[in-house]
Tab-separated table of C-alpha atoms in Angstrom:
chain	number	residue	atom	x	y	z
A	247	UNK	CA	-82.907	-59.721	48.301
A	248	UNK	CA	-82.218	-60.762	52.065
A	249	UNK	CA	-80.342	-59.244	54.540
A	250	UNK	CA	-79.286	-62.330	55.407
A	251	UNK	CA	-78.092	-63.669	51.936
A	252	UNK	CA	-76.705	-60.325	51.565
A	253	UNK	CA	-74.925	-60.251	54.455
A	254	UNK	CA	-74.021	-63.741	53.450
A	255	UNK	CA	-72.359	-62.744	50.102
A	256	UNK	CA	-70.504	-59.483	51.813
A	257	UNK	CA	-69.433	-61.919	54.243
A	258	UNK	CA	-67.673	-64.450	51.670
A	259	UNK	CA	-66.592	-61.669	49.481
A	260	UNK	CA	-64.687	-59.617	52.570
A	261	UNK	CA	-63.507	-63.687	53.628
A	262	UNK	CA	-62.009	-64.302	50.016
A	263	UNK	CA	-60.330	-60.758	49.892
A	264	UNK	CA	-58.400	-61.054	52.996
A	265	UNK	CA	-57.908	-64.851	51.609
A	266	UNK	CA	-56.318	-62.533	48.351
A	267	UNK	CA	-54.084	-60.491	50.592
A	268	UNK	CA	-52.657	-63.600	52.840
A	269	UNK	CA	-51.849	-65.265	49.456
A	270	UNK	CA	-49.964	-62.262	48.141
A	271	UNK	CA	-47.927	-61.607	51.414
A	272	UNK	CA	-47.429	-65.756	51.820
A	273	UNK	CA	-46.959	-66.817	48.792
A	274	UNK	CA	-46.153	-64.339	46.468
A	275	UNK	CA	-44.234	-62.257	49.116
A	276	UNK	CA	-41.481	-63.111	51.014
A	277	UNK	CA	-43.217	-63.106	54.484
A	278	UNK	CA	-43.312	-66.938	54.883
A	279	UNK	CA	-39.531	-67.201	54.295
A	280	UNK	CA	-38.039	-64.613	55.945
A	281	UNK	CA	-39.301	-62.358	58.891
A	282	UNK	CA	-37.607	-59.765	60.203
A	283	UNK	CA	-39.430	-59.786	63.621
A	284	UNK	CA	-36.292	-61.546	65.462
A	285	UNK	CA	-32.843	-60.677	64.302
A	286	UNK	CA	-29.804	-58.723	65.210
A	287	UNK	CA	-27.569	-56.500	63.504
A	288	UNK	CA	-23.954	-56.817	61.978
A	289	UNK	CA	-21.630	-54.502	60.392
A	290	UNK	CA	-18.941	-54.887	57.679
A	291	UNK	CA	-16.385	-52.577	56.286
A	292	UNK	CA	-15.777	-53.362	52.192
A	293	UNK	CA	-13.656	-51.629	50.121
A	294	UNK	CA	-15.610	-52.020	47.198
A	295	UNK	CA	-19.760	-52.778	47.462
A	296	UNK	CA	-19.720	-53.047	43.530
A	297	UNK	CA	-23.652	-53.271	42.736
A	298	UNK	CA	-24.880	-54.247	46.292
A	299	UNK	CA	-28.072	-52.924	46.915
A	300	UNK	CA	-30.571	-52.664	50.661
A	301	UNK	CA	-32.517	-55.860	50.726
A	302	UNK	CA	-30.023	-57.876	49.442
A	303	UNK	CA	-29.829	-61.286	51.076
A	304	UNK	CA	-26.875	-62.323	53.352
A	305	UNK	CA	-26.199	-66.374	52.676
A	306	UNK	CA	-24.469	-68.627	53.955
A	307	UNK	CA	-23.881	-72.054	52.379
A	308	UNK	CA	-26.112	-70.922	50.053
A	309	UNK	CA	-28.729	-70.294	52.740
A	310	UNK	CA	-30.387	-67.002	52.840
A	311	UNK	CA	-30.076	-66.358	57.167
A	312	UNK	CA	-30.992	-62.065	56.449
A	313	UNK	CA	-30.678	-59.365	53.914
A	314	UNK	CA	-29.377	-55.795	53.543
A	315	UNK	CA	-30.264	-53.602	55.867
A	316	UNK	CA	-28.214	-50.208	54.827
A	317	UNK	CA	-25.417	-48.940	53.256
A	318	UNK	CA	-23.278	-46.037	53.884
A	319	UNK	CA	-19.801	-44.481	52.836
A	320	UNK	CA	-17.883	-44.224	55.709
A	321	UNK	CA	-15.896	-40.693	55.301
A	322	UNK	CA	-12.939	-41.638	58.016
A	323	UNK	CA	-12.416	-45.066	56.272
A	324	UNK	CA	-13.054	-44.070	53.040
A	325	UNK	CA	-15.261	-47.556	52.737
A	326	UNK	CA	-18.513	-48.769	52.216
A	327	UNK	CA	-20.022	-49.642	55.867
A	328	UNK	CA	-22.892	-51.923	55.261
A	329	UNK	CA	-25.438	-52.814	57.777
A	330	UNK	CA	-26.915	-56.521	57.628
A	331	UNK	CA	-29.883	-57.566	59.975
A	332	UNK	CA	-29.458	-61.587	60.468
A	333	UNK	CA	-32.003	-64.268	62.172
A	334	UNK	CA	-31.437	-64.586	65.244
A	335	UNK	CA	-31.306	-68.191	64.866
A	336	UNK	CA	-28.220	-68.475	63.241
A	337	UNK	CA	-25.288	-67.264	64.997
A	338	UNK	CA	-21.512	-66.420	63.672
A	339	UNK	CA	-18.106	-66.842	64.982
A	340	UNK	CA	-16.210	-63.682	65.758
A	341	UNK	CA	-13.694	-64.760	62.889
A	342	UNK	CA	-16.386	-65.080	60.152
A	343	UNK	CA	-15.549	-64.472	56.737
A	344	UNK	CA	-17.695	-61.911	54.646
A	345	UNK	CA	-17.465	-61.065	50.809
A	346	UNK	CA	-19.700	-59.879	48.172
A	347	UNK	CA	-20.804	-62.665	45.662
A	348	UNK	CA	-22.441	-62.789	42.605
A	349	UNK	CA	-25.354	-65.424	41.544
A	350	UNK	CA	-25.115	-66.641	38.271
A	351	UNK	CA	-23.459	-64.427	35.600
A	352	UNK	CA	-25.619	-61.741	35.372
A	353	UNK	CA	-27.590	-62.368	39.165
A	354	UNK	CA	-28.023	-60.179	41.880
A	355	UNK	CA	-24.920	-59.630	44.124
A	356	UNK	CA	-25.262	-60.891	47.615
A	357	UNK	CA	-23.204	-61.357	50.802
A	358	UNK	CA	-22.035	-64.731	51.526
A	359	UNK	CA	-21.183	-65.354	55.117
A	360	UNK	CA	-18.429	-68.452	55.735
A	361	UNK	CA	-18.071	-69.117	59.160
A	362	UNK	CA	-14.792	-69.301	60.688
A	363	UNK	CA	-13.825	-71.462	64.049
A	364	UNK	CA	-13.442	-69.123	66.784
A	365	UNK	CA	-15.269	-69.875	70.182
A	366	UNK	CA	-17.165	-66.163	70.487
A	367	UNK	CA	-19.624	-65.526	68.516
A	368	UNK	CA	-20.806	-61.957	66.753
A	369	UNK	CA	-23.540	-59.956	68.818
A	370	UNK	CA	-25.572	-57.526	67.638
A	371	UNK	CA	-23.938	-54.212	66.436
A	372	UNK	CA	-20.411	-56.564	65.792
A	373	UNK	CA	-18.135	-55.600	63.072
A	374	UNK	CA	-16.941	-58.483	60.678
A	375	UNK	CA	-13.491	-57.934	60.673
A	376	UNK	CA	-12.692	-60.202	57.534
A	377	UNK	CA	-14.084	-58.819	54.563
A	378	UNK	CA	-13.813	-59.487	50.380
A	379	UNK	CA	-14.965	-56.989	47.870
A	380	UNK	CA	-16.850	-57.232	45.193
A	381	UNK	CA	-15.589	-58.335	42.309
A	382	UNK	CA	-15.287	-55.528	39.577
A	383	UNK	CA	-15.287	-56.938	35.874
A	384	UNK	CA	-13.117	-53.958	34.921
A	385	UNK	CA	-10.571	-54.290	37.018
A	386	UNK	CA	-10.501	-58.355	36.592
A	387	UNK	CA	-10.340	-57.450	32.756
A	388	UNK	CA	-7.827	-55.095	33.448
A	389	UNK	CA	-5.878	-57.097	35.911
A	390	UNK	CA	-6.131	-60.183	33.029
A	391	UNK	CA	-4.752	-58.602	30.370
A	392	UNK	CA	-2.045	-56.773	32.176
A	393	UNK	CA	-0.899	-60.305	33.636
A	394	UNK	CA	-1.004	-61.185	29.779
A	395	UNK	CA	0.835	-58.200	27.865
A	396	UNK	CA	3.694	-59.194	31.062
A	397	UNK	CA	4.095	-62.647	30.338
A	398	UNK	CA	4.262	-61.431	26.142
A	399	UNK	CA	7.406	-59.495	27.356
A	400	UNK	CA	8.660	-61.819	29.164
A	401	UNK	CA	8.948	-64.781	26.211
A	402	UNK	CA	10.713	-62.044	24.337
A	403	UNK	CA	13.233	-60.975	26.339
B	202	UNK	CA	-62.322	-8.119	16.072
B	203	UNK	CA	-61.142	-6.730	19.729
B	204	UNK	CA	-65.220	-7.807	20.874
B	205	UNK	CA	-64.004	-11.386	19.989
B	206	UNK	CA	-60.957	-11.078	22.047
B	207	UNK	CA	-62.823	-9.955	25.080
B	208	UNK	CA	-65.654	-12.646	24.293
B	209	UNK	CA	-62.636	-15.253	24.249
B	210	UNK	CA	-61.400	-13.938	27.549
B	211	UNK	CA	-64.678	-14.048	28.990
B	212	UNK	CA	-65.172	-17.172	28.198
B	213	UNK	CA	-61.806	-18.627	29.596
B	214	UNK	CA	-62.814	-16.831	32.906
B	215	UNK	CA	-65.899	-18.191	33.385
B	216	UNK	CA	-64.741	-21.581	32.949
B	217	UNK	CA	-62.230	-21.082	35.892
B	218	UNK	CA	-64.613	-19.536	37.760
B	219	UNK	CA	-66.987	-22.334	36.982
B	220	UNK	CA	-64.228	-24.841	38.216
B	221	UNK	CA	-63.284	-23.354	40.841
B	222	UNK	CA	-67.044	-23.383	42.304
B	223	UNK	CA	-66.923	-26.745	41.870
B	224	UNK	CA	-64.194	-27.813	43.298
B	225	UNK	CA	-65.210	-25.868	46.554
B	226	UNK	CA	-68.624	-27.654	46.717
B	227	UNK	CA	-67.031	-30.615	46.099
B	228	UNK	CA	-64.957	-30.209	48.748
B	229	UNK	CA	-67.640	-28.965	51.099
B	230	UNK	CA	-69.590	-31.839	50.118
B	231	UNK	CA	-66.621	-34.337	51.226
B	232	UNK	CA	-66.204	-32.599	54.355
B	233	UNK	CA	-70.449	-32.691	55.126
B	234	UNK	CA	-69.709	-36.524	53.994
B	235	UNK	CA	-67.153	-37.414	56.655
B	236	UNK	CA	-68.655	-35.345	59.445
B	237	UNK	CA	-72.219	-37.224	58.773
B	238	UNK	CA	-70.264	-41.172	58.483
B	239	UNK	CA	-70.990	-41.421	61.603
B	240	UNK	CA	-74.469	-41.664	61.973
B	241	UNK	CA	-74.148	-44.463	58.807
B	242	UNK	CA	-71.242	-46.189	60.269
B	243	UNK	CA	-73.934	-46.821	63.330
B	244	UNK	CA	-76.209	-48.336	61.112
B	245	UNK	CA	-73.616	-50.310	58.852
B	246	UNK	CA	-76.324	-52.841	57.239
B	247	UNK	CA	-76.854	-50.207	55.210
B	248	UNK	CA	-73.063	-50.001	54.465
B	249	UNK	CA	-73.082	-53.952	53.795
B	250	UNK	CA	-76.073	-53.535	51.313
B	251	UNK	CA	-74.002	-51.167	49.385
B	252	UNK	CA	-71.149	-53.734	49.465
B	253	UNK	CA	-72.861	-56.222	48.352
B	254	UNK	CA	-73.824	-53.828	45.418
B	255	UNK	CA	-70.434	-52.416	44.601
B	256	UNK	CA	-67.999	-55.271	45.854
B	257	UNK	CA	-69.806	-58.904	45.528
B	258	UNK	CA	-71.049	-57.882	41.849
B	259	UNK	CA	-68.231	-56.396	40.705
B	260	UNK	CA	-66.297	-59.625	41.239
B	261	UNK	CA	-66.864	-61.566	38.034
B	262	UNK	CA	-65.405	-58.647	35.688
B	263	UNK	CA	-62.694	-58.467	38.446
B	264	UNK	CA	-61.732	-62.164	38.472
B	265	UNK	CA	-62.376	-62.339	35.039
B	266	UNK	CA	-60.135	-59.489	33.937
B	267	UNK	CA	-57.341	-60.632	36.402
B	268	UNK	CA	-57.469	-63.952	35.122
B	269	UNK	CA	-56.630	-62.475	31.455
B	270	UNK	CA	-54.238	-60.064	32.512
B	271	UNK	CA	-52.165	-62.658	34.281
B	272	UNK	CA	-52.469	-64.603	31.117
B	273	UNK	CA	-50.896	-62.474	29.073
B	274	UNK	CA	-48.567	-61.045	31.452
B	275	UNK	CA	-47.504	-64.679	31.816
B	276	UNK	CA	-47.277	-65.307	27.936
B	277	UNK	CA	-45.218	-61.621	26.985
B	278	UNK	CA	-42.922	-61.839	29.630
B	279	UNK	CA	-41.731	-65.811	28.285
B	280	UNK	CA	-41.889	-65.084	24.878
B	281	UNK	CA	-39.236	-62.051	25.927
B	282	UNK	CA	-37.206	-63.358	28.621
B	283	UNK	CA	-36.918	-66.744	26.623
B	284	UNK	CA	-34.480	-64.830	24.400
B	285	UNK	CA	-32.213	-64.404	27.188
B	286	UNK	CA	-32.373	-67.648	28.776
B	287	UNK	CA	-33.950	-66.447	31.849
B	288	UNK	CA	-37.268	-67.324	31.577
B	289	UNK	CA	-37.614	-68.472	35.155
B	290	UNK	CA	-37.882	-65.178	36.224
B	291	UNK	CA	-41.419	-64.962	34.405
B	292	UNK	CA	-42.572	-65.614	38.035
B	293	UNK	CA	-41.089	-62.300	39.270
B	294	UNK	CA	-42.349	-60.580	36.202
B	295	UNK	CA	-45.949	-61.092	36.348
B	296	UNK	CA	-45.932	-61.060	40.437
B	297	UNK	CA	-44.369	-57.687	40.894
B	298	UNK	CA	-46.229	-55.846	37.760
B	299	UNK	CA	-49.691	-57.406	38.875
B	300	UNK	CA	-48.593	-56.066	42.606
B	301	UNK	CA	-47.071	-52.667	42.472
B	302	UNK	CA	-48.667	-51.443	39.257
B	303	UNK	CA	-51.487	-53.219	37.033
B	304	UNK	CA	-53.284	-54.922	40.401
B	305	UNK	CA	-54.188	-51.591	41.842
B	306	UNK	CA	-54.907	-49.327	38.710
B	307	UNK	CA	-56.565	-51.926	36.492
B	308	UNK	CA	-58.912	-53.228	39.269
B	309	UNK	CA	-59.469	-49.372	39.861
B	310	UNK	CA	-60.102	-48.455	36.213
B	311	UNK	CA	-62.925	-51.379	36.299
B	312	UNK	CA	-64.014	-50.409	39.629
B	313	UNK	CA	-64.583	-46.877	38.291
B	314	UNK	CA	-66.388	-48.249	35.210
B	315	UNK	CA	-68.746	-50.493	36.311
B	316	UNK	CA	-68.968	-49.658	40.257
B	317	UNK	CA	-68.449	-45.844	39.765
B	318	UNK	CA	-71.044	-44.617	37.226
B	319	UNK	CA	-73.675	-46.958	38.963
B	320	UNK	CA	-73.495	-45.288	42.136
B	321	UNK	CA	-73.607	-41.982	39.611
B	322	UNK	CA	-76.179	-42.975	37.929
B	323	UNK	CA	-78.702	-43.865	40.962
B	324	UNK	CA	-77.915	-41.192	42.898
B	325	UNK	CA	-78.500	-38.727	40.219
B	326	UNK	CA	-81.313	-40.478	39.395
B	327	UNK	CA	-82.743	-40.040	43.127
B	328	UNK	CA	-82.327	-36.379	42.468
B	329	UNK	CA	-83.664	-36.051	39.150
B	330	UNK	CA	-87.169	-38.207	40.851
B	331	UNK	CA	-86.789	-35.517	43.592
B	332	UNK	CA	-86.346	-38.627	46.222
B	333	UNK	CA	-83.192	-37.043	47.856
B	334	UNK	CA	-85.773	-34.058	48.403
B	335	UNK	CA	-88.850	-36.552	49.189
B	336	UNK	CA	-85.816	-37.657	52.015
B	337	UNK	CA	-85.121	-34.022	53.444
B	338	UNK	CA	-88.731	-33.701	53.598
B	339	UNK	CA	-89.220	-36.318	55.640
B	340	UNK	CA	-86.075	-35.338	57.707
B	341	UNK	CA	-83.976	-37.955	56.442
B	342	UNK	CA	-80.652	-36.531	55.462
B	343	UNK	CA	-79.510	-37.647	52.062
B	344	UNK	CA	-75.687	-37.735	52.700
B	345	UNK	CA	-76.217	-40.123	55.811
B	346	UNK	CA	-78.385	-42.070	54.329
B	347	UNK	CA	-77.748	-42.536	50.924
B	348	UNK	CA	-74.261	-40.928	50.004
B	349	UNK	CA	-72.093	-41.679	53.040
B	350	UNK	CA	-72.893	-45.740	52.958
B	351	UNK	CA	-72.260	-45.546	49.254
B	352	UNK	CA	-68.797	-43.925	49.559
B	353	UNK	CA	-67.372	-45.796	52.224
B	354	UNK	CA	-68.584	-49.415	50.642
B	355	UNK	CA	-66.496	-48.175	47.928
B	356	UNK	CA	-63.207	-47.750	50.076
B	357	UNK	CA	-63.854	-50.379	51.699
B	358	UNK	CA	-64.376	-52.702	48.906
B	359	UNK	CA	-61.699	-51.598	46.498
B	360	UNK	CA	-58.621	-53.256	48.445
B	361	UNK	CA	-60.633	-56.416	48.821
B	362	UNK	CA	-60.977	-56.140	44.764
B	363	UNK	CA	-57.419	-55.183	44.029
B	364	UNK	CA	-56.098	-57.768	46.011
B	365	UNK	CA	-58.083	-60.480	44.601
B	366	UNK	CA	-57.363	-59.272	41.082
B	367	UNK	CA	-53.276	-59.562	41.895
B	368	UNK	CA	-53.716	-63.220	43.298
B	369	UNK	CA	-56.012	-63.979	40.586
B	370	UNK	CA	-53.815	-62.922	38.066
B	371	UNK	CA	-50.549	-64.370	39.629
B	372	UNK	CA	-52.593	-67.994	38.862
B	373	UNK	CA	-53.541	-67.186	35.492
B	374	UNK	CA	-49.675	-66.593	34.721
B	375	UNK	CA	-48.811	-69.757	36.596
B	376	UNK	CA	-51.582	-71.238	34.576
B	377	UNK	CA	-50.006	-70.021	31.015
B	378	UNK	CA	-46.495	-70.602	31.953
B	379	UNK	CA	-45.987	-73.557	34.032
B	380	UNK	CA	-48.471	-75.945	33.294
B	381	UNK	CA	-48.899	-75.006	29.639
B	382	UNK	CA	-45.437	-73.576	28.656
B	383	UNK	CA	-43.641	-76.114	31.237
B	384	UNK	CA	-41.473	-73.106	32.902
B	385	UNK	CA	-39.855	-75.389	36.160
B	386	UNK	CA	-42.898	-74.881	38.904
B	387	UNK	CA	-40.077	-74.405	41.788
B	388	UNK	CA	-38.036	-71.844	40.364
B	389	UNK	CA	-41.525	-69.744	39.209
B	390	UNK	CA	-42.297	-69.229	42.877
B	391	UNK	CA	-38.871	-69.322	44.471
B	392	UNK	CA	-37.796	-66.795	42.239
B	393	UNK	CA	-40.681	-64.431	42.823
B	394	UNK	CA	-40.767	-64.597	46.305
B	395	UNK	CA	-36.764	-63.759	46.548
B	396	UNK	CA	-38.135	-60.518	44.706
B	397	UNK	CA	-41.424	-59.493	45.864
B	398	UNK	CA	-40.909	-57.773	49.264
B	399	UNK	CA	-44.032	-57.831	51.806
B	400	UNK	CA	-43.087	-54.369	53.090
B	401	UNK	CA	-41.913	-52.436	50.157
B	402	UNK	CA	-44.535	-54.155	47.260
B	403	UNK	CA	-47.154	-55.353	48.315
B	404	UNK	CA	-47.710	-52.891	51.451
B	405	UNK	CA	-46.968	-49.955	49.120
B	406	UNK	CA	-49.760	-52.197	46.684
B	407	UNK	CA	-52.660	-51.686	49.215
B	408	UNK	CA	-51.892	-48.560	50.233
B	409	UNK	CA	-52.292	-47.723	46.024
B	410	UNK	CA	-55.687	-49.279	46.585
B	411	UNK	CA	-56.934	-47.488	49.378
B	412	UNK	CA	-56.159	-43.930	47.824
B	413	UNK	CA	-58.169	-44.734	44.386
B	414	UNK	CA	-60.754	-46.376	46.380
B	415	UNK	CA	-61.768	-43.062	47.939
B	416	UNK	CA	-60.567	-40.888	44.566
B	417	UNK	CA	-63.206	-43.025	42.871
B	418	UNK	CA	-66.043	-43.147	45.477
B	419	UNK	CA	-65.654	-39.801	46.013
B	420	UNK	CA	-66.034	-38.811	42.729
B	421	UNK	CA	-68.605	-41.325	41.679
B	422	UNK	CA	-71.084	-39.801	44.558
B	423	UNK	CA	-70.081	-36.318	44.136
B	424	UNK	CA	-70.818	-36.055	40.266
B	425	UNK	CA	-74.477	-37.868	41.064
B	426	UNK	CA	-74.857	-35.443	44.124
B	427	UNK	CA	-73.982	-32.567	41.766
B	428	UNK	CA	-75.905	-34.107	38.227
B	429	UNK	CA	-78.336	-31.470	36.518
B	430	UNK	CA	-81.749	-33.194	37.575
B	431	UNK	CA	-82.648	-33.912	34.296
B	432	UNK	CA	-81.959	-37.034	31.946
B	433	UNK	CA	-79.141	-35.218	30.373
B	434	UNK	CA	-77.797	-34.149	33.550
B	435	UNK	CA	-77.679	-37.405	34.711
B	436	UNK	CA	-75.865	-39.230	31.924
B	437	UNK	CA	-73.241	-36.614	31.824
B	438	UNK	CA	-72.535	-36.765	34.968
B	439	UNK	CA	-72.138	-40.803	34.932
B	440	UNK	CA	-69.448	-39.787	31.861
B	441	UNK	CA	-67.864	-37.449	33.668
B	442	UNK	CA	-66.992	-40.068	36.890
B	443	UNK	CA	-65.856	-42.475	34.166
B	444	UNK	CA	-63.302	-40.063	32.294
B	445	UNK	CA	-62.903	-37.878	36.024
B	446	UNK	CA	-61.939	-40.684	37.771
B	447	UNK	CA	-60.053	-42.728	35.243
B	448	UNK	CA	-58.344	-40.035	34.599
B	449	UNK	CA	-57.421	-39.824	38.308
B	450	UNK	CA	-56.433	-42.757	38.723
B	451	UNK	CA	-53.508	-42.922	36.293
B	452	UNK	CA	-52.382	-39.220	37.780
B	453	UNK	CA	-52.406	-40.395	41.040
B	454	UNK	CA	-50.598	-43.542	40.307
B	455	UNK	CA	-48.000	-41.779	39.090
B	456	UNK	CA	-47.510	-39.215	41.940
B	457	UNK	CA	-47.570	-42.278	44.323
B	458	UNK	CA	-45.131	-44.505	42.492
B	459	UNK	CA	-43.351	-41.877	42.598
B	460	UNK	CA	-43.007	-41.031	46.456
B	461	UNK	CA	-42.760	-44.939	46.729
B	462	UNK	CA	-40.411	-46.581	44.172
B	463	UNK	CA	-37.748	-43.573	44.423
B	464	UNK	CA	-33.937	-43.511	44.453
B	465	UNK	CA	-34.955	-47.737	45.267
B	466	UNK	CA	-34.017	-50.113	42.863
């Protein structure tokens, strides 16, 4: 065969495998969504992370504006400290509201963001002050049927 | 009785020994391999030639194969998650198993098949002819010339392949499930892209493909290097890169899935 046709062919092939890759990260992966090239970083205290995992996404109004960055137990606190890297295009009040959420039923948990109305916003390495835990279906359970086996006694008495 | 014994232990020691000699020229062969890529890399129309040979032909079993995969992928993954209602998530099924796991090994099984014992085969074949010796005659040194553009068209080629295979297979389980099944086309991609992280899958994908790309190379050239120059020699060898580096392969999928997927979830 010819170089040239050869080269041709390796040409096209190499063209349509780096076609293959840009698919995979564009498409496939999250790369046209959500970049992580400009953001900042925010902090949160919870009491209870219940099955919040790194690389979760951070919403607000439904909007995915970062994810999960890290997640530690804070030993003076005796919390979960968890590190969230948001776009920088979005900025938060300083009073902004921050609680673990759950999509669907059985769907990941995430962390919702509602903004509050205060003039300053959050900079980078901020702590949200306000924060919600996790709901834990155990304890709502619990929590339920306590409520329940009280109001029982009380039609008795 | 005891003679049998010792004949039994002889026998297991000369089999490690045996291995163990091989495994040392192999590795002195690898090492002569890089050190003399240079001289190839200088002349790399001789590198595309071998793509063309390894990469551009091995596409149709590639595509082909990815196509099916994805298929089926696409049509197990419904017929389970349907029971639970979720069968949107079919998107993030087939996209993350094609990516982290069946993309790289499959299209690195076929790679080793078809690709592998070819470059086997003619290599041990040039020895068996006595051209590699025709070569050294004529001060040519086999391992620049022949071996070294062989083995790195192989590592190049293999992420190109993998990576094609993955895409390829990601349509063929849009193709089964969307437009023939009628899962919603939004949710399909929405939901695999919320799942399928550049970084941590598809990164840790390519890296996958790079590491079997030069397992199987090196193994494919090696074994031909190293054939008996005989007929025999030669088609043993070409079985022994198939089961060698299949076998490698799966091993070293494991060991890298996991350094890669631990303690994550």
């Amino acid at each position: 065969m010819q170089r040239t046709t050869m080269d041709l062919w390796v040409g096209l092939f190499v063209a349509a495998g780096i076609g293959a890759l840009l698919v995979l990260a564009l498409k496939v992966g999250n790369m046209g969504t959500y970049s992580a090239a400009q953001s900042y970083t925010l902090m949160g205290n919870f009491e209870n992370i219940g099955g919040l995992k790194p690389r979760a996404p951070v919403k607000s109004a439904g909007v995915v504006v970062g994810r999960v960055v890290d997640i530690q137990f804070s030993p003076e606190t005796f919390d979960a400290v968890v590190t969230m890297s948001i776009d920088s295009r979005y900025q938060f009040p300083k009073d902004t509201f921050a609680s673990i959420l759950t999509s669907g039923l059985l769907g990941e948990q995430y962390i919702g963001l509602a903004a509050g109305g205060d003039e300053v916003m959050l900079k980078s390495g901020d702590k949200i002050m306000k924060t919600n835990s996790a709901m834990v279906l155990e304890e709502m359970i619990g929590r339920f049927l306590f409520n329940k086996a009280s109001e029982n006694d009380g039609g008795k008495n | 009785m005891p003679r049998r014994i010792v004949l039994g232990i002889r026998g297991v020691g000369h089999r490690v020994i045996e291995s163990v000699w091989r495994l040392g020229r192999a590795s002195h062969f690898f090492m002569l391999m890089l050190l003399k890529s240079g001289i190839s890399m200088r002349r790399f129309h001789l590198i595309i030639r071998e793509i063309y040979f390894t990469g551009v032909l091995s596409l149709i079993i590639i595509v082909v194969s990815g196509l099916f995969v994805g298929m089926v992928l696409g049509l197990q993954g419904y017929e389970t998650l349907q029971k639970y209602g979720s069968e949107s998530a079919v998107g993030t099924l087939v996209a993350l198993s094609l990516v982290r796991e069946l993309g790289p090994v499959v299209a690195a099984l076929l790679f080793a098949s078809r690709a592998g014992s070819a470059i086997t085969a003619e290599i041990g074949l040039m020895k068996a002819t006595e051209q590699l010796a025709a070569m050294e005659m004529m001060a040519v040194d086999p391992i620049a010339r022949v071996v070294a553009p062989r083995f790195w068209a192989g590592v190049i080629s293999m992420p190109f392949l993998a990576a094609m295979f993955s895409a390829v297979g990601i349509f063929g389980g849009y193709l089964v499930t969307v437009v023939l099944i009628g899962v919603d086309e939004g949710s399909f991609w929405s939901q695999m892209q919320n799942a399928v992280d550049f970084r941590y899958d598809i990164v840790n994908g390519v890296i996958k493909t790079c590491v079997f790309g030069v397992a199987v190379t090196a193994i494919a050239v090696f074994e031909g290097y190293d054939a008996p120059p005989t007929a025999e020699g030669v088609s043993g060898a070409t079985t022994r890169t198939v089961v060698t580096s299949s076998l490698a392969i799966l091993g070293l999928d494991f060991v890298l899935t996991a350094f890669m997927f631990r303690g994550m979830s």
